[in-house]
Structures are given as structure tokens and as C-alpha cells.
Coordinates of C-alpha atoms and ligand atoms in Angstrom, one line a residue:
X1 CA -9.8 -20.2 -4.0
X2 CA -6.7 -22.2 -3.1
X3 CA -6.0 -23.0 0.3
X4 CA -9.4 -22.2 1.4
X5 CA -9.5 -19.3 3.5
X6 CA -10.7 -19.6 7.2
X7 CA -14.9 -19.1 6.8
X8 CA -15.7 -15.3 7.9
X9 CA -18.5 -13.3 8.8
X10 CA -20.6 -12.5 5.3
X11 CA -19.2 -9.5 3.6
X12 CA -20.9 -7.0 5.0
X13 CA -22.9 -5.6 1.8
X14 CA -24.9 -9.1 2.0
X15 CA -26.1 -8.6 5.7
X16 CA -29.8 -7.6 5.9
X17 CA -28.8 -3.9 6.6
X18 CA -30.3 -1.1 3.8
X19 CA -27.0 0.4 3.5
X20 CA -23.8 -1.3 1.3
X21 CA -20.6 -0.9 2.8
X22 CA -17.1 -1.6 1.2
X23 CA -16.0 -5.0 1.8
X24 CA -13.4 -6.2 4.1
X25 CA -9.7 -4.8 4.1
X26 CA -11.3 -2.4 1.0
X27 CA -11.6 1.2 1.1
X28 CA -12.2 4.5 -0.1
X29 CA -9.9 7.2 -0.5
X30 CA -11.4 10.4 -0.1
X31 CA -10.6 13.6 -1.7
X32 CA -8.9 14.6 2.4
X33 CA -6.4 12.1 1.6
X34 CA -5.3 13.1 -2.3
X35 CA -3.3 16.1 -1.0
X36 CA -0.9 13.3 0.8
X37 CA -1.6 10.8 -2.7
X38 CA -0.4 13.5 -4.7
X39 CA 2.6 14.2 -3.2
X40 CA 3.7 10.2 -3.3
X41 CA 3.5 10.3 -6.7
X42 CA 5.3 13.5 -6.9
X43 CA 8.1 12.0 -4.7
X44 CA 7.8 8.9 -7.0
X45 CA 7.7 10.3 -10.6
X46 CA 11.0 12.5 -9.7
X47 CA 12.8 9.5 -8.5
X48 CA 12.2 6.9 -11.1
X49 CA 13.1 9.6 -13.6
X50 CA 16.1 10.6 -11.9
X51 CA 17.2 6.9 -11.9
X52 CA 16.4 6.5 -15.9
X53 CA 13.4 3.9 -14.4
X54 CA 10.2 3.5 -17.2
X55 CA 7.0 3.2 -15.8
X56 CA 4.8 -0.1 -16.9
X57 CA 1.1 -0.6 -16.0
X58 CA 0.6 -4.1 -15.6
X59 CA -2.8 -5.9 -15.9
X60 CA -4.9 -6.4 -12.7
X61 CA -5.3 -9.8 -13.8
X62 CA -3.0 -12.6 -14.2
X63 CA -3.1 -16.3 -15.3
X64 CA -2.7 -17.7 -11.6
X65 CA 0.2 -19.7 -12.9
X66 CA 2.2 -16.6 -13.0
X67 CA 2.4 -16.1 -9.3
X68 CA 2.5 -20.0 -8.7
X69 CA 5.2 -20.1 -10.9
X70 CA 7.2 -17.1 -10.0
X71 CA 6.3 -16.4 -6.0
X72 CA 6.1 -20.1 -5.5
X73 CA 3.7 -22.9 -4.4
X74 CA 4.5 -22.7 -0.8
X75 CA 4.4 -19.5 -0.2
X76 CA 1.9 -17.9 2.0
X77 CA 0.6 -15.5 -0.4
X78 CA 0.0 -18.4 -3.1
X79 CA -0.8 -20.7 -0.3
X80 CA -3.6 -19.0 1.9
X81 CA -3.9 -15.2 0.2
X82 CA -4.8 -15.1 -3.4
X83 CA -8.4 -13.8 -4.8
X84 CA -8.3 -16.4 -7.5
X85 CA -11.5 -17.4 -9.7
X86 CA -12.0 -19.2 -13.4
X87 CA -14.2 -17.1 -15.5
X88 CA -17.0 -17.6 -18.2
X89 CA -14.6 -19.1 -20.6
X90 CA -12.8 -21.1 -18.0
X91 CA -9.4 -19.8 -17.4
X92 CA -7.8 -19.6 -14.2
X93 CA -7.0 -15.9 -13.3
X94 CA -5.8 -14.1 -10.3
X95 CA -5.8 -10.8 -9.7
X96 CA -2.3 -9.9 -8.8
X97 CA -1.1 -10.2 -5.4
X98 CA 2.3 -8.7 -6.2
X99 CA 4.4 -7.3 -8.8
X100 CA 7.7 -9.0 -9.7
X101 CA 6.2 -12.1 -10.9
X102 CA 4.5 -9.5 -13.6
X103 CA 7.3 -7.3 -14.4
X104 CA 9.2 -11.0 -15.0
X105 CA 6.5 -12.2 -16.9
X106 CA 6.4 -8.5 -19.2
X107 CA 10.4 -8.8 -19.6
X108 CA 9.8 -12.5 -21.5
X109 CA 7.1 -11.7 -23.1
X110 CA 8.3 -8.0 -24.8
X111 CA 11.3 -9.7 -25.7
X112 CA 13.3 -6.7 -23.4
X113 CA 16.7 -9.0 -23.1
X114 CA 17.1 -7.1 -26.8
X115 CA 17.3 -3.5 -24.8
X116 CA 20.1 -1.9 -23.0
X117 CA 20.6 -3.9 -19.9
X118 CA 19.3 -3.3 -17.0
X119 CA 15.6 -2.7 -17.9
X120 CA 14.5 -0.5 -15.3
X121 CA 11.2 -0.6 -14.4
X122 CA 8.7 1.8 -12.0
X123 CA 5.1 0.7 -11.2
X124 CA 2.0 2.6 -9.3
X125 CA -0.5 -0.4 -8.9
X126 CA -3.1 -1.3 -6.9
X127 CA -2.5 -5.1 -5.6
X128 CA -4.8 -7.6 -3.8
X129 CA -4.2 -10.0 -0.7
X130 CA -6.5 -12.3 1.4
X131 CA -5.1 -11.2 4.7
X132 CA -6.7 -10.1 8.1
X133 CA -6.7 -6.4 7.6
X134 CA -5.2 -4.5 10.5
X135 CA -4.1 -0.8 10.3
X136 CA -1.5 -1.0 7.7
X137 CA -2.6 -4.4 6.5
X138 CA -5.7 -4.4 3.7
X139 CA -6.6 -6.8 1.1
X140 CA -6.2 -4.0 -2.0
X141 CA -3.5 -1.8 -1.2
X142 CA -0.9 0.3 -3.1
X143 CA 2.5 -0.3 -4.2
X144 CA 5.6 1.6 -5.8
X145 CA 7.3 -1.0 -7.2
X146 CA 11.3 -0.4 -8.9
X147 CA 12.4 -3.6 -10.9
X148 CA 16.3 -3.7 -12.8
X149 CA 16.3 -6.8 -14.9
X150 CA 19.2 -8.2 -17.0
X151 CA 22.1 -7.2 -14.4
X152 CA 24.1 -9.0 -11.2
X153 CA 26.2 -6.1 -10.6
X154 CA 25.9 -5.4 -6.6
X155 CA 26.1 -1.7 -7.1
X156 CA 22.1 -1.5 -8.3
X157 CA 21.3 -4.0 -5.2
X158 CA 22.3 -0.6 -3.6
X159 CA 21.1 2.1 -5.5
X160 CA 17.5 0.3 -5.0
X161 CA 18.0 -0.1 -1.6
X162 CA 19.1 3.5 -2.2
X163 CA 16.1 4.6 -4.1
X164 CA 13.7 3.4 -1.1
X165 CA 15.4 4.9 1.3
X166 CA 15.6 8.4 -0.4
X167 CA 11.8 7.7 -1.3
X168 CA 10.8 7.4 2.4
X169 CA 13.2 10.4 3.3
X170 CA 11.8 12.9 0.9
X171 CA 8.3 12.1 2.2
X172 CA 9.6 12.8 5.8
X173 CA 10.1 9.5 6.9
X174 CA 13.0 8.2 8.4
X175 CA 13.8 4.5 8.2
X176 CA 16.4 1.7 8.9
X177 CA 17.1 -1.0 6.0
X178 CA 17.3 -4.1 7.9
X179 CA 19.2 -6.1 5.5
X180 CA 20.3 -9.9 4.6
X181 CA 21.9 -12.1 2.1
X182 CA 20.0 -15.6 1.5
X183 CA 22.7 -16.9 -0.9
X184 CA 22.3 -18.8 -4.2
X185 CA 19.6 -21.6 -4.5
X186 CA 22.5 -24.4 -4.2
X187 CA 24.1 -22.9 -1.0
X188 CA 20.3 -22.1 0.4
X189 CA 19.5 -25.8 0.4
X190 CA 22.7 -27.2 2.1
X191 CA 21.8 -24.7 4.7
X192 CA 18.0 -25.4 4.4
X193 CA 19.1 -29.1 5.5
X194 CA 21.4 -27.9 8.2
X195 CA 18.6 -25.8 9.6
X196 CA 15.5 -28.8 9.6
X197 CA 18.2 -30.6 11.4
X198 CA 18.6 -28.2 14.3
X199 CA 14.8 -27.8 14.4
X200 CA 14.2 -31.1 14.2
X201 CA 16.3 -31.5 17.1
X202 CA 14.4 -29.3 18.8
X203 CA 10.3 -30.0 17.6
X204 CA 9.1 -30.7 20.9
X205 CA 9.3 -27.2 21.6
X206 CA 7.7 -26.0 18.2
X207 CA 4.0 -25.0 17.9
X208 CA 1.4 -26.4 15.5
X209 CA 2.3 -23.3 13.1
X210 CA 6.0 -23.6 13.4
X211 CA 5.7 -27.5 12.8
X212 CA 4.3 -27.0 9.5
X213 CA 6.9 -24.9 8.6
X214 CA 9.9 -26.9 9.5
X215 CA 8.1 -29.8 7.0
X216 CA 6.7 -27.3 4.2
X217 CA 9.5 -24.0 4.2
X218 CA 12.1 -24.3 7.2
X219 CA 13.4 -20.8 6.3
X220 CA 10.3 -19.3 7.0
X221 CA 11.0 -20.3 10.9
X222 CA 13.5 -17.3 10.9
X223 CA 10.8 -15.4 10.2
X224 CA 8.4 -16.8 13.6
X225 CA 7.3 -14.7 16.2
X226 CA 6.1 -17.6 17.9
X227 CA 6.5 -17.9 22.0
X228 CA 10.2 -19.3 22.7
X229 CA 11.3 -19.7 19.1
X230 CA 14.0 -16.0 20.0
X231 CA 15.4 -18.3 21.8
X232 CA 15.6 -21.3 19.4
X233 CA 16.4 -18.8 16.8
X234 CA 19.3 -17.9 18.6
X235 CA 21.0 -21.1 18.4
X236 CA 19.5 -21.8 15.4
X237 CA 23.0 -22.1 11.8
X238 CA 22.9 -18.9 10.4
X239 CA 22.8 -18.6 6.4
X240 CA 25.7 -16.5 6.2
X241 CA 28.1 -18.6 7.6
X242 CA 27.3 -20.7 4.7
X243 CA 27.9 -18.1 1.7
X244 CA 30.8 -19.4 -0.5
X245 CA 33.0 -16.3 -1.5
X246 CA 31.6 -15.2 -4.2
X247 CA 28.4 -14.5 -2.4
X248 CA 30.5 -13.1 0.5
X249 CA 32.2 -10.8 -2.2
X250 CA 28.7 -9.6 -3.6
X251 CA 27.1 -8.9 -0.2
X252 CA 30.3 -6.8 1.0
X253 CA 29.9 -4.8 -2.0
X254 CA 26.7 -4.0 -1.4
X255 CA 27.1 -3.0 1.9
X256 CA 30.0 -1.2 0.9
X257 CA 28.2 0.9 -1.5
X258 CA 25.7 1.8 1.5
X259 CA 28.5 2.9 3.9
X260 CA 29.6 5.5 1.2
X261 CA 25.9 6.3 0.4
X262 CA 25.2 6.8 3.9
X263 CA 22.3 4.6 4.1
X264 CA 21.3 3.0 7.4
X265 CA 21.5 -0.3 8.0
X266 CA 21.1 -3.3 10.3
X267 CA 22.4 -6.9 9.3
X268 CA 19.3 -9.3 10.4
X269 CA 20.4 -12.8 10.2
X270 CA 16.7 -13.5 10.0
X271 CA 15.6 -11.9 7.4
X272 CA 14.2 -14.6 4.7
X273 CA 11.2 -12.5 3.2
X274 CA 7.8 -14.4 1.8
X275 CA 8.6 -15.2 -1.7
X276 CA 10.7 -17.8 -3.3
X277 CA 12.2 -16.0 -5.8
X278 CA 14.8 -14.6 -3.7
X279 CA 18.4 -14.9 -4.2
X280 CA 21.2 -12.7 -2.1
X281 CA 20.2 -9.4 -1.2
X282 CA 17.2 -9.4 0.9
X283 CA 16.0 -6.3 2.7
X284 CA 13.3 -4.8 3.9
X285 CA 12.8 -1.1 5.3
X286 CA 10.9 -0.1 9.0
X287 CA 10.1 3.3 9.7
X288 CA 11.9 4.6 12.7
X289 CA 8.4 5.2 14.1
X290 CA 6.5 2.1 14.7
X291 CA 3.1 2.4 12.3
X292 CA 1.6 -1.2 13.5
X293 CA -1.5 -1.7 15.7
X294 CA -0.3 -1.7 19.4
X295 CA 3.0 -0.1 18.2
X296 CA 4.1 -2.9 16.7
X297 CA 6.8 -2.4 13.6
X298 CA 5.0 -3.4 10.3
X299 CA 7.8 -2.7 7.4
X300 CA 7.1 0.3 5.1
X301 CA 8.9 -1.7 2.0
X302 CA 11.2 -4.9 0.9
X303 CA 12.7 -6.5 -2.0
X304 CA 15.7 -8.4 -3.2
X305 CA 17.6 -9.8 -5.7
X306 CA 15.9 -12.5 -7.9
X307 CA 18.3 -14.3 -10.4
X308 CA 16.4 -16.9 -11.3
X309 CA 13.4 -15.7 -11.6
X310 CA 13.4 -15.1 -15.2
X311 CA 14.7 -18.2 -16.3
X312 CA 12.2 -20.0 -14.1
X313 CA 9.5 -18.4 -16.3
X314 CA 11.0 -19.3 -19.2
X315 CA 13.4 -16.7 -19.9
X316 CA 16.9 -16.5 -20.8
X317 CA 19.6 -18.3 -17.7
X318 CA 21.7 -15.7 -16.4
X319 CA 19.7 -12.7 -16.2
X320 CA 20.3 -11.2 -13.1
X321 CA 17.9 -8.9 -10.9
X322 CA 17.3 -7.2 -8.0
X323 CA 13.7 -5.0 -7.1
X324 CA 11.9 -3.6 -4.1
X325 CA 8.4 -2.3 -3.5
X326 CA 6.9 0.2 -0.9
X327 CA 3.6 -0.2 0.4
X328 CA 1.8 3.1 0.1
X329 CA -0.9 2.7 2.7
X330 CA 2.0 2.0 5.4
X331 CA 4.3 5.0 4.2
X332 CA 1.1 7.3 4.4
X333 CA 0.9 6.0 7.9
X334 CA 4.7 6.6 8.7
X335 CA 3.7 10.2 7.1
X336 CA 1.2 10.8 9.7
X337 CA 3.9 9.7 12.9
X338 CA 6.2 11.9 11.5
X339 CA 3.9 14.8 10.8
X340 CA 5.3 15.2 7.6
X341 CA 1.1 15.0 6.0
X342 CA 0.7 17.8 3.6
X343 CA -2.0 20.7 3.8
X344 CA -5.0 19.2 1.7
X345 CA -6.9 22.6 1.9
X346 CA -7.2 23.8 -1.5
X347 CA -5.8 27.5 -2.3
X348 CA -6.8 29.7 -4.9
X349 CA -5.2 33.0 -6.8
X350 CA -8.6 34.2 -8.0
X351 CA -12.4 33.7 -7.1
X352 CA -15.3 33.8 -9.2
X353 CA -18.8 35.3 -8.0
X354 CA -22.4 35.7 -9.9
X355 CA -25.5 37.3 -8.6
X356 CA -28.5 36.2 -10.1
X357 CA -30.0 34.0 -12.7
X358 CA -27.9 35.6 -16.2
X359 CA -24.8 36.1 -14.6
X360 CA -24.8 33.0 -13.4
X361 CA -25.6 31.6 -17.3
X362 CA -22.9 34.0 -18.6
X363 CA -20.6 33.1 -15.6
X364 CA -20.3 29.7 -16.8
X365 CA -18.3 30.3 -20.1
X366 CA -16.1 33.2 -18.4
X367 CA -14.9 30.9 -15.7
X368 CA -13.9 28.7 -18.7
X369 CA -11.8 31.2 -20.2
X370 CA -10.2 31.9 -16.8
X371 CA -9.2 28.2 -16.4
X372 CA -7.5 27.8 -20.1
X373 CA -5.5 31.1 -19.3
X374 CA -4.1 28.9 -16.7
X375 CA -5.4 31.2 -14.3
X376 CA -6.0 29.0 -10.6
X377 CA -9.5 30.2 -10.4
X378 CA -12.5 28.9 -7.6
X379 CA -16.0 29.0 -7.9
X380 CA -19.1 28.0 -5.7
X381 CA -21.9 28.3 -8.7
X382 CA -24.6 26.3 -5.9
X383 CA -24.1 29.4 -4.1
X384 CA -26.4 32.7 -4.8
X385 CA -25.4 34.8 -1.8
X386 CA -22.4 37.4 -2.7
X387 CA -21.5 37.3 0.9
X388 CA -21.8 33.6 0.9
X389 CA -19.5 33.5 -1.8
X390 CA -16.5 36.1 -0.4
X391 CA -16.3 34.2 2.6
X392 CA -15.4 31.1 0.4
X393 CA -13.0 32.9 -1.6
X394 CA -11.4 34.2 1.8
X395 CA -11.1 31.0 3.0
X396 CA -9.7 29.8 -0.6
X397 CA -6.9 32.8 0.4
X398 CA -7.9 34.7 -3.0
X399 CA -6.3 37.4 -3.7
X400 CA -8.5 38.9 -6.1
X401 CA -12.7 38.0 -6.5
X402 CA -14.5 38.7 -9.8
X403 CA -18.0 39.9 -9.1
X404 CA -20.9 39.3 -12.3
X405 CA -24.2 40.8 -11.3
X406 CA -27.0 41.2 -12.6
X407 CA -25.5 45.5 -14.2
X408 CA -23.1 43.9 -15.2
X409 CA -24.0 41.4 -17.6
X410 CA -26.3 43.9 -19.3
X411 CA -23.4 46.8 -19.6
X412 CA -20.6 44.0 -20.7
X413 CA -18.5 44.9 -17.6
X414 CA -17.3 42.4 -14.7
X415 CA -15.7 43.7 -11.2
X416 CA -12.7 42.8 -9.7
X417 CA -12.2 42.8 -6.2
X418 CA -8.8 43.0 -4.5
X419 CA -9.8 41.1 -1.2
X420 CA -7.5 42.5 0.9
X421 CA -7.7 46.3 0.6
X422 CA -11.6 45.5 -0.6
X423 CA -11.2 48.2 -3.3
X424 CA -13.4 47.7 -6.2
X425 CA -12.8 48.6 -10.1
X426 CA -15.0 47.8 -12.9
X427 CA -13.4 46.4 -16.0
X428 CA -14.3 45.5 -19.5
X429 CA -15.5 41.8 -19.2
X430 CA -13.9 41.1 -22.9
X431 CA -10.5 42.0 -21.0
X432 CA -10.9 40.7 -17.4
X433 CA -9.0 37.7 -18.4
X434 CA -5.7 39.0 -19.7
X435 CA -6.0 42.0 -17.1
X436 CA -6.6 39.4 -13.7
X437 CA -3.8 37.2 -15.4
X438 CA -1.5 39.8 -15.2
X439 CA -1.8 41.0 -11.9
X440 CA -1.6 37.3 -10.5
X441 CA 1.6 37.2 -12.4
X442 CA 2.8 40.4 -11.2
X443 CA 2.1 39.4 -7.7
X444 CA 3.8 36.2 -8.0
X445 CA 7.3 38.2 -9.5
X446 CA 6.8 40.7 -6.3
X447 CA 6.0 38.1 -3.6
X448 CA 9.1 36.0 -4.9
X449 CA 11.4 39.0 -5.1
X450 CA 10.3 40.0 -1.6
X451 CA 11.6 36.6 -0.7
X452 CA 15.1 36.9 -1.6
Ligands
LIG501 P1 6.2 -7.7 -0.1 O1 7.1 -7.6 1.1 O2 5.3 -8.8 -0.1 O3 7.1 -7.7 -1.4 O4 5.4 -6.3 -0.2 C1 6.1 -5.1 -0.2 C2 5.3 -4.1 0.7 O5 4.0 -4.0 0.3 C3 5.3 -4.5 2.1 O6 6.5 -4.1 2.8 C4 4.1 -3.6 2.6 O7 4.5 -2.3 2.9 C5 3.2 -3.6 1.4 N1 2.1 -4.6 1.7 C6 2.2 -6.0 1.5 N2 1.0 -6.5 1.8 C7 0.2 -5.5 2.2 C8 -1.2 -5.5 2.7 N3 -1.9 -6.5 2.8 N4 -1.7 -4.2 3.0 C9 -0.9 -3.1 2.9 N5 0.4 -3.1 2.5 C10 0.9 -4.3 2.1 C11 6.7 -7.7 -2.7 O8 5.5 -7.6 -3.0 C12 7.8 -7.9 -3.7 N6 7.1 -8.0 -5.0 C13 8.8 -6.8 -3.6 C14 9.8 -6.9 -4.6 C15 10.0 -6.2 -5.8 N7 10.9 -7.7 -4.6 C16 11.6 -7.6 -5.6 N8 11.1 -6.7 -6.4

């Protein structure tokens, strides 16, 4: 693995302990937490359709060139945090520590510079990173990733900034964009070498960390939390005094567009973000809640505008694009400060009960034929107790149980309950079907008329 990371305590599946645990920074998500999964992907699959955006699966795998190419070599994800191994036949694979280096790699590769510009792109992925988990930080986590290739027109810097905003939002998360514009590659490095000159000026007062920043990637001291560098920071040339106009002109335009969207914002001078691919538009989104351990503000999302991506991986020159992604594990926990979580307890319109041995074979088939009448129907089959079984369906808010006993099954007959008058009728059971479907649907019309 490049960069060797710092020895650890053995996974903890190889201890001598019986039991196998995940390892670290991996987890389970259990069937409590799909309510809130759901509804993300709700949120998501309305948005990116809205916004025209096609959804791609990537690969999990990548030919580790892909990210040293495209996130760059001195990055700290290609630098300290990728799971990277050769396999039996000797290749060099990653598996993917982020997505815009994919989504790059897909546009070359599909030949997309032939469809309508921009190529908008949505992705649902799982993506892995050697970090020291913490509460919001894990080493396979989930992203929504949004990806317009093959335009520089500021207006989509907004509407992505837009997009991730209104994502957040119609979760029930409120957040700030804390935006930035890093300028072209040209202007970056004049103002890369007017930056190692102030710092330089000033190493005495850098730490070990910050010194091998100033000689590896001086930008990344914007980004250092270090003890007395808000100070240094202060002084420190700021990248947008250095934007020629037609930067300037790109940057107000975006920010124009926000004002009339009404998106939040913040200008942070030192915003640089962790990847090399950046050009312009940088941004990153923090909940108005802080979601970090200790309070601390961990950002929810960030992206940017990557011009030369492409061309770096062999594309054509001059297609333009701009991207964000949303970590999903961090806007789960903004969900949970806002109390904006959904319900995960699981409603029914119907329950199904059997009492004894054949109703419980004949039960099988006819809470088949509920479910492909589209009927929500629940069942506890484990259980033999009627009473045992009600009290499910009451807590499943049923409003109708069907009873199979043992009578029943030998007259062809089934009983339907309504659960909360507790009246009883017995029905044909060729027709309990169409007769329970209609009453649910009749229900439904009354309950929504009532409404309005
Ligand atoms: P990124 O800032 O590295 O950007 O990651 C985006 C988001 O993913 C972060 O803001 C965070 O919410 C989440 N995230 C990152 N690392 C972890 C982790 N270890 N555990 C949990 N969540 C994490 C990118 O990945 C760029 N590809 C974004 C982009 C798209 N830029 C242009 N297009």
C-alpha cells in the first residue's frame, strides 16, 4: 500500500477472541437505519431526475493509476489513504477512493464528448479511505455524487452547488456553502510561489506537519488547523487577489446566480479542498448543526470545477466541468441533529393469521396472492398463537386481519376481521382477495376525502 500506513492494532477479526467483528471504520447497516436509507435515495432519485442527471454505477475497482493520475500524487488520499493491492495476475488495482476520477475516466472511455454537452452524471456508491474513523469519518462510506462534463458555463457551477443544497434541505438539513475560487492552473502557481515565499518567511513558526506541506503542497497550508497557523493564515496572499478577470468574471457569476437562487453562502479565502484536480469553483457544504466528535464541524459535501481533468486523462483539451459529492453517513448524522430521521416502524393495511398446521400450509399461497394484488399485507407465520398474532397486526396499525383456522380451510372460507370495531364476517376464501382489496381502497378514497 503506498505511503505505508502508521502500524495498528490487528484487525480485530484476527485477535484470539471466538467472535468476528467488522473491521475498522466498516460497518453494518441494519434494517433500523433503511427507513432513513430509503428516503436519501428518494430525495436523490427525484433530484437527479429533475436536473435531466443519468445515473452510472462505476466499478469498485480501479487501475490505481486512475486516482494517481486524476486526484494527484501528492494528495493525501493517494498519498497516505488508498486500499491498494496487485492481484493473482499482477495488476495494480485500487478500490476507489472517490468518484470523479471514475466518472472522467467513463466520459473517455464511452466516447460521451459525442453526446449532448453537458453529460450529467448521478452516482450512489460505496467508496473506500484509509483514515482514522471518527463519528462521521469511516473507511467505506457512501456518496451521492453529481458530475456535468463537457461545459464551463458558470451557471451549472450554481445549479450544483444548487442541487446540494436543495438535497440537504429536503432531508431537513440546513447548511451553509462555504465557497472559493482557486483560479486556473497558471494563475494557481504564481500564487503557489507567492504563498511558499510568505511561509517560508515564516518556517520557524511551522510544525513538522505544516513543514512538509510548505515543500510538498503549500496550498494545503490554508487548509491547517495547526496551533498559531489562524494567525499566519491571516497574513498569509490570498488566491483571489490573484484571479485575472476572466476568472473574476466566472466567480461573480456564480455567486450571482446564488444570490437570485437564494442559496447561502460564505466566501472562505481558505478553502483549497484535497484533490488536484481543482480548477475555480471550490465549495464545500457544513450543516448548520455541527455533526463532528466534540462538536466539531465535519462538512456534509464538496466539489468543484475540474477543467483539466479530462484532458489530463487523456481526453479532449477544453472540456470543462464542475461536480460535487455528499457523504451520506455525515448527512444521516445531520438528519439525526435536526430530527428530521424518519419513522422506520413498518405499517401495514392488512394482517394475515393461521391457526394450526393446514392453515398454515394453505396460508402460504393465499398470502401470495394478497401481495401480487398489491395489497400491503403482514404476516408472522413463526407465530401459532391467534392472540399472539392480533397484537402484531395492532402494532402493524392493520386495519383489517384475515383469520385461517383450522374450519376454515376444510369449508373453503377465510375471516376477516376489522380490528377496530372487532366485528367478524366470514367470506368465501376464492374472493377474499378482491373483496379485502377493495375495502383498503375504499378506505384510502374516504380517509383522503376526510382530509380535504
Ligand atoms: P471529498 O471532499 O473528498 O470530495 O468527499 C466528499 C464528501 O464525502 C465529504 O464532504 C464527506 O461528506 C464524505 N467523505 C469523505 N471521506 C469520508 C469518510 N472517510 N467517511 C465518511 N464520509 C466521507 C470528493 O470525493 C470529490 N470526488 C467530490 C467531487 C465531485 N468534486 C467534483 N466532483
Amino acid at each position: 500500500m503506498p505511503g505505508k500506513p502508521k502500524a495498528e492494532a490487528a484487525p480485530k477479526a484476527a485477535k484470539k477472541s471466538k467472535t468476528l467483528e467488522t473491521l475498522r471504520g466498516f460497518r453494518d447497516i441494519l434494517p433500523d437505519e433503511q427507513a432513513a436509507w430509503e428516503k436519501i435515495e428518494d430525495v436523490a432519485r427525484n433530484l437527479t431526475h429533475s436536473y435531466g442527471f443519468g445515473r452510472i454505477r462505476l466499478p469498485a475497482l480501479e487501475a490505481t493509476s486512475v486516482f494517481e493520475r486524476g486526484v494527484g500524487k501528492d494528495t493525501d488520499i493517494v498519498e497516505k489513504e488508498m486500499f491498494t493491492f496487485v492481484d493473482q495476475g499482477g495488476v495494480k488495482m485500487t478500490l476507489r477512493p472517490e468518484g470523479t476520477a471514475q466518472v472522467a475516466r467513463a466520459y473517455i472511455e464511452h466516447g460521451m464528448l459525442n453526446q449532448q454537452q453537458p453529460v450529467k452524471l448521478w452516482y450512489m456508491e460505496q467508496f473506500f479511505r484509509h483514515e482514522r474513523p471518527q463519528a462521521g469519518r469511516y473507511r467505506q462510506f457512501w456518496q451521492l455524487g453529481l458530475e456535468a462534463v463537457g461545459s464551463d458555463d458558470p451557471v451549472l457551477d450554481a445549479q450544483i452547488i444548487l442541487m446540494t443544497y436543495s438535497f440537504c434541505k429536503d432531508l431537513g438539513v440546513d447548511t451553509i456553502v462555504n465557497i472559493n475560487s482557486l483560479g486556473t492552473p497558471a494563475i494557481r502557481k504564481a500564487y503557489i510561489s507567492e504563498l511558499t515565499k510568505y511561509f517560508k518567511g515564516h518556517a520557524k513558526k511551522l510544525g513538522e506537519t505544516d513543514l512538509k506541506r510548505l515543500q510538498r503542497n503549500p496550498l494545503r497550508l490554508l487548509d491547517s488547523k495547526e496551533d498559531g497557523m489562524e494567525e499566519l493564515k491571516a497574513g498569509a496572499p490570498q488566491l483571489i487577489e490573484y484571479l485575472d478577470d476572466e476568472n473574476k468574471q466566472h466567480f461573480m457569476k456564480v455567486l450571482e446566480y446564488l444570490d437570485e437562487a437564494e442559496v447561502p453562502y460564505t466566501l472562505n479565502p481558505f478553502l483549497v479542498r484535497g484533490l488536484d484536480y481543482y480548477t475555480k469553483t471550490v465549495f464545500e457544504l457544513v450543516s448548520t448543526n455541527p455533526i463532528g466528535e466534540n462538536g466539531s464541524q465535519l462538512a456534509l459535501g464538496g466539489g468543484g470545477r475540474y477543467d483539466g481533468l479530462i484532458p489530463l486523462l487523456g481526453g479532449r483539451e477544453a472540456t470543462g466541468a464542475i461536480g460535487a459529492a455528499l457523504g451520506l453517513e455525515r448527512i444521516m448524522l445531520a438528519m439525526k441533529a435536526a430530527g428530521s430521521m424518519p419513522d422506520n416502524k413498518r405499517t401495514v393495511d392488512v394482517f394475515f393469521c393461521q391457526l394450526g398446521e393446514a392453515a398454515r400450509r394453505k396460508g402460504l399461497k393465499i398470502f401470495e396472492k394478497f401481495r401480487q394484488a398489491g395489497v400491503d399485507v403482514g404476516e408472522a407465520f413463526a407465530k401459532g398463537n391467534l392472540k399472539a398474532q392480533l397484537e402484531i397486526a395492532d402494532k402493524m396499525k392493520a386495519s383489517v386481519a384475515i383469520i385461517l383456522g383450522q374450519k376454515e380451510v376444510l369449508d373453503g372460507t377465510i375471516i376477516i376481521r376489522d380490528m377496530e370495531a372487532g366485528a367478524q364476517e366470514i367470506v368465501d376464501v376464492e374472493k377474499v382477495v378482491s373483496i379485502v382489496a377493495k375495502r383498503i381502497q375504499d378506505e384510502k378514497i374516504a380517509a383522503k376525502n376526510s382530509k380535504e
